[in-house]
Amino acid sequence: MPFIETALRTFIAILLIIALLRANGLRTFSKISGFDFALTVATGSVLATIMTATGDSFWIGIYGLIALIAGRGALTWTRTHWPKLSMVIDNEPLVLVHAGTLSSENLRRARLTRDDLAAKLRGAGAAGLSDVQLMVLETSGDFAIITGREGLDDLVLRGLKWGDLTPPAAAL
């Protein structure tokens, strides 16, 4: 019977996840920021506990999952209504390269090496720094690399930390 019990707990957990996702929205499992990523990992851990728990541990896991996703929803709602809270919770996206110029200061701040940077540039198909209009280490830990010669939109430049690089007038 342990197999049937585990399958039933898993089915209940899946139904709960679907209901919570529908109530809380698509951002529930996003990785837009480090905060999002940490909560997604925590949710996976609680879900594993629910699937393998016995007795009261099953219900504690269910309550924990509900509390985790409800807390995330409340914090997300709060961040949209009080944007300054985002500055406390999230890191700022960090500009590593602008107009072909590398920021050694920001590279150190991000604890990255030139080899790390080279691997990301190759992955983006950039032939070199001169091809890069903007390279940003996003709050999620992902790299955004914009190549080409066209101008950068104000929205793309919003909220970036420039360090020793000179931002374009649109970013000011």
Coordinates of N, CA and C in Angstrom, one line a residue:
M1 N 0.8 -1.2 0.0 CA 0.0 0.0 0.0 C 0.8 1.3 0.0
P2 N 2.1 1.3 0.3 CA 2.9 2.5 0.3 C 2.9 3.2 -1.0
F3 N 2.9 2.4 -2.1 CA 2.9 3.0 -3.5 C 1.6 3.8 -3.7
I4 N 0.4 3.2 -3.3 CA -0.9 3.8 -3.5 C -0.9 5.1 -2.7
E5 N -0.5 5.0 -1.4 CA -0.5 6.2 -0.6 C 0.4 7.3 -1.2
T6 N 1.6 7.0 -1.6 CA 2.5 8.0 -2.2 C 1.8 8.6 -3.5
A7 N 1.2 7.7 -4.3 CA 0.6 8.2 -5.5 C -0.6 9.1 -5.2
L8 N -1.4 8.8 -4.1 CA -2.5 9.7 -3.7 C -2.0 11.0 -3.2
R9 N -0.9 11.0 -2.4 CA -0.4 12.2 -1.9 C 0.2 13.1 -3.0
T10 N 0.8 12.5 -4.0 CA 1.3 13.2 -5.1 C 0.2 13.8 -5.9
F11 N -0.8 13.1 -6.1 CA -2.0 13.6 -6.9 C -2.6 14.8 -6.2
I12 N -2.8 14.7 -4.9 CA -3.3 15.8 -4.1 C -2.4 17.0 -4.2
A13 N -1.1 16.8 -4.1 CA -0.1 17.9 -4.2 C -0.2 18.6 -5.5
I14 N -0.4 17.8 -6.6 CA -0.5 18.3 -7.9 C -1.7 19.2 -8.1
L15 N -2.8 18.7 -7.6 CA -4.1 19.5 -7.6 C -3.9 20.8 -6.8
L16 N -3.3 20.7 -5.7 CA -3.0 21.9 -4.8 C -2.2 22.9 -5.6
I17 N -1.1 22.4 -6.2 CA -0.2 23.3 -7.0 C -1.0 24.0 -8.1
I18 N -1.8 23.2 -8.8 CA -2.6 23.8 -9.9 C -3.5 24.9 -9.4
A19 N -4.2 24.6 -8.2 CA -5.1 25.6 -7.6 C -4.4 26.8 -7.2
L20 N -3.2 26.6 -6.6 CA -2.4 27.8 -6.1 C -1.9 28.6 -7.2
L21 N -1.4 27.9 -8.3 CA -1.0 28.6 -9.5 C -2.1 29.5 -10.1
R22 N -3.2 28.9 -10.2 CA -4.3 29.7 -10.8 C -4.7 30.9 -9.9
A23 N -4.6 30.7 -8.6 CA -4.9 31.8 -7.7 C -3.8 32.8 -7.6
N24 N -2.6 32.4 -7.7 CA -1.5 33.3 -7.5 C -0.9 33.9 -8.8
G25 N -1.1 33.3 -9.9 CA -0.6 33.8 -11.2 C 0.7 33.1 -11.7
L26 N 1.0 33.4 -12.9 CA 2.2 32.8 -13.5 C 3.5 33.1 -12.9
R27 N 3.6 34.2 -12.2 CA 4.9 34.5 -11.6 C 5.3 33.6 -10.5
T28 N 4.4 32.7 -10.0 CA 4.6 31.8 -8.9 C 5.9 31.0 -9.1
F29 N 6.2 30.6 -10.3 CA 7.4 29.8 -10.5 C 8.4 30.5 -11.4
S30 N 8.4 31.8 -11.5 CA 9.3 32.5 -12.3 C 10.7 32.6 -11.6
K31 N 11.6 33.0 -12.4 CA 12.9 33.3 -11.8 C 13.4 34.6 -12.2
I32 N 12.5 35.6 -12.0 CA 12.9 37.0 -12.4 C 13.9 37.5 -11.5
S33 N 13.9 37.1 -10.2 CA 14.9 37.6 -9.3 C 15.4 36.5 -8.4
G34 N 16.4 36.7 -7.6 CA 17.0 35.7 -6.7 C 15.9 35.3 -5.7
F35 N 15.1 36.2 -5.3 CA 14.0 35.9 -4.4 C 13.0 34.9 -5.0
D36 N 12.7 35.1 -6.3 CA 11.8 34.2 -7.0 C 12.4 32.8 -7.0
F37 N 13.7 32.8 -7.4 CA 14.4 31.5 -7.5 C 14.4 30.7 -6.2
A38 N 14.7 31.4 -5.1 CA 14.7 30.8 -3.8 C 13.4 30.2 -3.4
L39 N 12.3 31.0 -3.7 CA 11.0 30.5 -3.3 C 10.6 29.3 -4.2
T40 N 11.0 29.3 -5.4 CA 10.7 28.2 -6.3 C 11.4 26.9 -5.8
V41 N 12.7 27.0 -5.4 CA 13.4 25.9 -4.8 C 12.7 25.4 -3.5
A42 N 12.3 26.4 -2.7 CA 11.6 26.0 -1.4 C 10.3 25.3 -1.7
T43 N 9.6 25.7 -2.7 CA 8.3 25.1 -3.1 C 8.6 23.7 -3.5
G44 N 9.6 23.4 -4.3 CA 10.0 22.1 -4.7 C 10.3 21.2 -3.5
S45 N 11.0 21.7 -2.5 CA 11.4 21.0 -1.3 C 10.1 20.6 -0.5
V46 N 9.2 21.6 -0.4 CA 8.0 21.3 0.4 C 7.1 20.3 -0.4
L47 N 7.1 20.4 -1.7 CA 6.4 19.4 -2.5 C 6.9 18.0 -2.3
A48 N 8.2 17.9 -2.3 CA 8.8 16.6 -2.1 C 8.5 16.0 -0.7
T49 N 8.4 16.9 0.3 CA 8.0 16.5 1.6 C 6.6 15.9 1.6
I50 N 5.7 16.7 0.9 CA 4.3 16.2 0.9 C 4.2 14.9 0.2
M51 N 4.9 14.6 -0.8 CA 4.8 13.4 -1.6 C 5.3 12.2 -0.8
T52 N 6.3 12.4 0.1 CA 6.9 11.3 0.8 C 6.5 11.3 2.3
A53 N 5.7 12.2 2.8 CA 5.4 12.3 4.2 C 4.4 11.2 4.6
T54 N 4.4 11.0 5.9 CA 3.3 10.1 6.5 C 2.7 10.8 7.6
G55 N 1.5 10.4 7.9 CA 0.8 11.0 9.1 C 0.6 12.5 9.1
D56 N 0.9 13.1 10.2 CA 0.7 14.6 10.3 C 1.7 15.4 9.4
S57 N 2.8 14.8 9.1 CA 3.8 15.5 8.2 C 3.2 15.8 6.9
F58 N 2.3 15.0 6.4 CA 1.6 15.3 5.1 C 0.8 16.6 5.2
W59 N 0.0 16.8 6.3 CA -0.8 18.0 6.5 C 0.1 19.2 6.8
I60 N 1.2 19.0 7.5 CA 2.1 20.1 7.8 C 2.7 20.6 6.4
G61 N 3.0 19.6 5.6 CA 3.5 20.0 4.2 C 2.5 20.8 3.4
I62 N 1.3 20.3 3.5 CA 0.2 21.0 2.7 C 0.0 22.4 3.2
Y63 N 0.0 22.6 4.5 CA -0.1 23.9 5.1 C 1.1 24.8 4.8
G64 N 2.2 24.2 4.8 CA 3.5 24.9 4.5 C 3.5 25.4 3.0
L65 N 3.0 24.5 2.1 CA 2.9 24.9 0.7 C 2.0 26.1 0.5
I66 N 0.8 26.0 1.1 CA -0.2 27.0 1.0 C 0.4 28.3 1.6
A67 N 1.1 28.3 2.8 CA 1.6 29.5 3.4 C 2.7 30.0 2.5
L68 N 3.6 29.2 1.9 CA 4.7 29.6 1.1 C 4.2 30.4 -0.1
I69 N 3.2 29.8 -0.8 CA 2.7 30.5 -2.0 C 1.9 31.7 -1.7
A70 N 1.1 31.6 -0.6 CA 0.3 32.8 -0.2 C 1.2 33.9 0.2
G71 N 2.3 33.6 0.9 CA 3.3 34.6 1.4 C 3.9 35.2 0.2
R72 N 4.3 34.4 -0.8 CA 4.9 35.0 -2.1 C 3.9 35.9 -2.8
G73 N 2.6 35.5 -2.8 CA 1.6 36.3 -3.5 C 1.5 37.7 -2.7
A74 N 1.5 37.6 -1.4 CA 1.3 38.8 -0.6 C 2.5 39.8 -0.8
L75 N 3.7 39.2 -0.8 CA 4.9 40.0 -1.0 C 5.0 40.5 -2.4
T76 N 4.6 39.8 -3.4 CA 4.5 40.3 -4.8 C 3.5 41.4 -4.9
W77 N 2.4 41.3 -4.3 CA 1.4 42.4 -4.3 C 2.0 43.6 -3.6
T78 N 2.6 43.4 -2.5 CA 3.2 44.5 -1.8 C 4.3 45.2 -2.6
R79 N 5.1 44.5 -3.3 CA 6.2 45.0 -4.1 C 5.6 45.9 -5.3
T80 N 4.4 45.5 -5.8 CA 3.8 46.2 -6.9 C 3.2 47.5 -6.4
H81 N 2.8 47.5 -5.2 CA 2.2 48.7 -4.6 C 3.2 49.7 -3.9
W82 N 4.3 49.1 -3.5 CA 5.4 49.9 -2.8 C 6.7 49.5 -3.5
P83 N 7.0 50.1 -4.6 CA 8.2 49.7 -5.4 C 9.5 49.8 -4.6
K84 N 9.6 50.6 -3.6 CA 10.8 50.7 -2.8 C 11.1 49.4 -2.1
L85 N 10.1 48.6 -1.8 CA 10.4 47.3 -1.2 C 11.2 46.4 -2.1
S86 N 11.1 46.6 -3.4 CA 11.9 45.8 -4.3 C 13.3 46.0 -4.2
M87 N 13.7 47.3 -3.8 CA 15.1 47.6 -3.6 C 15.7 46.8 -2.4
V88 N 14.9 46.5 -1.4 CA 15.3 45.7 -0.3 C 15.4 44.2 -0.6
I89 N 14.5 43.7 -1.4 CA 14.4 42.3 -1.7 C 15.3 41.9 -2.8
D90 N 15.3 42.7 -3.9 CA 16.0 42.3 -5.1 C 17.3 43.0 -5.3
N91 N 18.2 42.3 -6.0 CA 19.4 43.0 -6.5 C 19.1 43.8 -7.7
E92 N 20.0 44.7 -8.0 CA 19.8 45.6 -9.2 C 20.5 44.9 -10.4
P93 N 19.9 44.9 -11.6 CA 20.6 44.4 -12.7 C 21.9 45.2 -12.9
L94 N 23.0 44.5 -13.2 CA 24.3 45.1 -13.2 C 24.9 45.1 -14.7
V95 N 25.2 46.3 -15.2 CA 25.8 46.4 -16.5 C 27.2 46.0 -16.5
L96 N 27.5 45.0 -17.3 CA 28.9 44.5 -17.4 C 29.6 45.1 -18.7
V97 N 28.9 45.3 -19.7 CA 29.4 45.9 -21.0 C 28.4 46.8 -21.5
H98 N 29.0 48.0 -22.0 CA 28.1 49.0 -22.7 C 28.9 49.5 -23.8
A99 N 28.3 49.5 -25.0 CA 28.9 50.1 -26.2 C 30.4 49.5 -26.4
G100 N 30.5 48.2 -26.1 CA 31.8 47.6 -26.3 C 32.8 47.8 -25.2
T101 N 32.5 48.5 -24.2 CA 33.4 48.8 -23.1 C 33.0 47.9 -21.9
L102 N 34.0 47.2 -21.4 CA 33.8 46.3 -20.2 C 34.1 47.0 -18.9
S103 N 33.2 46.8 -18.0 CA 33.4 47.4 -16.6 C 34.1 46.4 -15.7
S104 N 35.4 46.6 -15.5 CA 36.1 45.7 -14.6 C 35.6 45.8 -13.2
E105 N 35.1 47.0 -12.8 CA 34.6 47.2 -11.5 C 33.3 46.3 -11.3
N106 N 32.4 46.4 -12.3 CA 31.2 45.6 -12.2 C 31.4 44.1 -12.3
L107 N 32.4 43.7 -13.1 CA 32.8 42.3 -13.2 C 33.3 41.8 -11.8
R108 N 34.1 42.6 -11.1 CA 34.5 42.2 -9.8 C 33.3 42.2 -8.8
R109 N 32.5 43.2 -8.9 CA 31.3 43.2 -8.0 C 30.4 42.0 -8.2
A110 N 30.3 41.5 -9.4 CA 29.5 40.3 -9.7 C 30.2 39.0 -9.4
R111 N 31.5 39.1 -9.1 CA 32.4 38.0 -8.8 C 32.5 37.1 -10.0
L112 N 32.7 37.7 -11.2 CA 32.8 37.0 -12.4 C 34.2 37.2 -13.0
T113 N 34.7 36.2 -13.8 CA 36.0 36.3 -14.4 C 35.8 36.7 -15.9
R114 N 36.9 37.1 -16.5 CA 36.8 37.3 -18.0 C 36.5 36.1 -18.7
D115 N 36.9 34.9 -18.2 CA 36.5 33.6 -18.8 C 35.0 33.4 -18.8
D116 N 34.4 33.7 -17.6 CA 32.9 33.6 -17.5 C 32.2 34.5 -18.6
L117 N 32.7 35.7 -18.7 CA 32.2 36.7 -19.7 C 32.4 36.2 -21.1
A118 N 33.6 35.6 -21.4 CA 33.8 35.1 -22.7 C 32.9 34.0 -23.1
A119 N 32.6 33.1 -22.1 CA 31.7 32.0 -22.4 C 30.3 32.5 -22.7
K120 N 29.8 33.5 -22.0 CA 28.5 34.0 -22.2 C 28.4 34.8 -23.6
L121 N 29.5 35.5 -23.9 CA 29.5 36.2 -25.2 C 29.5 35.2 -26.4
R122 N 30.3 34.1 -26.3 CA 30.3 33.0 -27.3 C 28.9 32.4 -27.4
G123 N 28.2 32.2 -26.3 CA 26.9 31.6 -26.3 C 25.9 32.5 -26.9
A124 N 26.1 33.8 -26.9 CA 25.2 34.7 -27.5 C 25.5 35.0 -29.0
G125 N 26.6 34.4 -29.4 CA 27.0 34.6 -30.8 C 27.7 35.9 -31.1
A126 N 28.2 36.5 -30.1 CA 29.0 37.8 -30.2 C 30.4 37.5 -30.6
A127 N 30.9 38.1 -31.6 CA 32.3 37.9 -32.1 C 33.3 38.6 -31.1
G128 N 32.9 39.5 -30.4 CA 33.8 40.2 -29.5 C 33.0 41.3 -28.7
L129 N 33.7 42.0 -27.8 CA 33.1 43.1 -27.1 C 32.6 44.2 -27.9
S130 N 33.2 44.4 -29.0 CA 32.8 45.5 -29.9 C 31.4 45.3 -30.5
D131 N 31.0 44.0 -30.5 CA 29.6 43.7 -31.0 C 28.6 43.9 -30.0
V132 N 29.0 44.1 -28.7 CA 28.0 44.2 -27.7 C 27.6 45.6 -27.4
Q133 N 26.3 45.8 -27.5 CA 25.7 47.1 -27.2 C 25.5 47.2 -25.7
L134 N 25.0 46.1 -25.1 CA 24.7 46.0 -23.7 C 24.8 44.6 -23.2
M135 N 25.5 44.4 -22.1 CA 25.5 43.1 -21.5 C 25.2 43.3 -20.0
V136 N 24.1 42.7 -19.5 CA 23.6 42.9 -18.1 C 23.6 41.6 -17.4
L137 N 24.0 41.6 -16.2 CA 23.8 40.4 -15.3 C 22.5 40.7 -14.6
E138 N 21.4 40.0 -14.9 CA 20.1 40.3 -14.4 C 20.0 39.8 -13.0
T139 N 18.9 40.2 -12.3 CA 18.7 39.9 -10.9 C 18.5 38.4 -10.7
S140 N 18.1 37.7 -11.7 CA 17.9 36.2 -11.7 C 19.2 35.5 -11.8
G141 N 20.3 36.2 -12.2 CA 21.6 35.5 -12.4 C 21.8 35.2 -13.9
D142 N 20.8 35.5 -14.7 CA 20.9 35.3 -16.2 C 21.6 36.5 -16.8
F143 N 22.1 36.3 -18.0 CA 22.8 37.3 -18.7 C 21.9 37.8 -19.9
A144 N 21.8 39.1 -20.0 CA 21.1 39.6 -21.2 C 22.1 40.3 -22.0
I145 N 22.2 39.9 -23.3 CA 23.2 40.4 -24.2 C 22.5 41.0 -25.4
I146 N 22.7 42.3 -25.7 CA 22.1 42.9 -26.8 C 23.2 43.3 -27.7
T147 N 23.1 42.8 -29.0 CA 24.1 43.2 -30.0 C 23.5 44.0 -31.0
G148 N 24.3 44.6 -31.9 CA 23.7 45.4 -33.0 C 24.1 46.9 -32.8
R149 N 23.6 47.7 -33.7 CA 24.0 49.1 -33.7 C 22.8 50.0 -33.4
E150 N 21.6 49.4 -33.3 CA 20.4 50.3 -33.1 C 20.4 50.8 -31.6
G151 N 19.7 51.9 -31.4 CA 19.6 52.5 -30.1 C 18.9 51.6 -29.1
L152 N 19.2 51.9 -27.8 CA 18.6 51.2 -26.7 C 17.3 52.0 -26.2
D153 N 16.2 51.3 -26.1 CA 15.0 51.9 -25.6 C 15.1 52.2 -24.1
D154 N 14.4 53.3 -23.7 CA 14.4 53.7 -22.3 C 14.0 52.5 -21.4
L155 N 13.0 51.7 -21.8 CA 12.5 50.6 -21.0 C 13.6 49.6 -20.7
V156 N 14.4 49.3 -21.7 CA 15.5 48.3 -21.6 C 16.6 48.8 -20.6
L157 N 16.7 50.2 -20.5 CA 17.8 50.8 -19.7 C 17.3 51.0 -18.2
R158 N 16.0 50.8 -18.0 CA 15.4 51.1 -16.7 C 16.0 50.3 -15.6
G159 N 16.4 50.9 -14.5 CA 16.8 50.3 -13.2 C 18.2 49.6 -13.2
L160 N 19.0 49.9 -14.2 CA 20.3 49.3 -14.3 C 21.3 50.0 -13.4
K161 N 22.2 49.2 -12.8 CA 23.3 49.7 -12.0 C 24.5 49.8 -13.0
W162 N 25.1 51.0 -13.2 CA 26.1 51.2 -14.2 C 27.5 51.2 -13.6
G163 N 27.8 51.4 -12.4 CA 29.1 51.4 -11.8 C 30.0 52.4 -12.5
D164 N 31.1 52.0 -13.0 CA 32.1 52.9 -13.6 C 31.8 53.2 -15.1
L165 N 30.7 52.6 -15.7 CA 30.4 52.9 -17.1 C 29.5 54.1 -17.2
T166 N 29.6 54.8 -18.3 CA 28.7 56.0 -18.5 C 27.4 55.6 -19.2
P167 N 26.3 55.8 -18.5 CA 25.1 55.4 -19.1 C 24.7 56.3 -20.3
P168 N 23.9 55.8 -21.3 CA 23.5 56.7 -22.3 C 22.5 57.7 -21.7
A169 N 22.3 58.8 -22.4 CA 21.4 59.9 -21.9 C 20.0 59.3 -21.6
A170 N 19.5 58.3 -22.3 CA 18.2 57.8 -22.1 C 18.1 57.1 -20.8
A171 N 19.2 56.7 -20.2 CA 19.1 55.9 -18.9 C 19.1 56.9 -17.7
L172 N 19.3 58.1 -17.9 CA 19.4 59.1 -16.8 C 18.1 59.6 -16.4

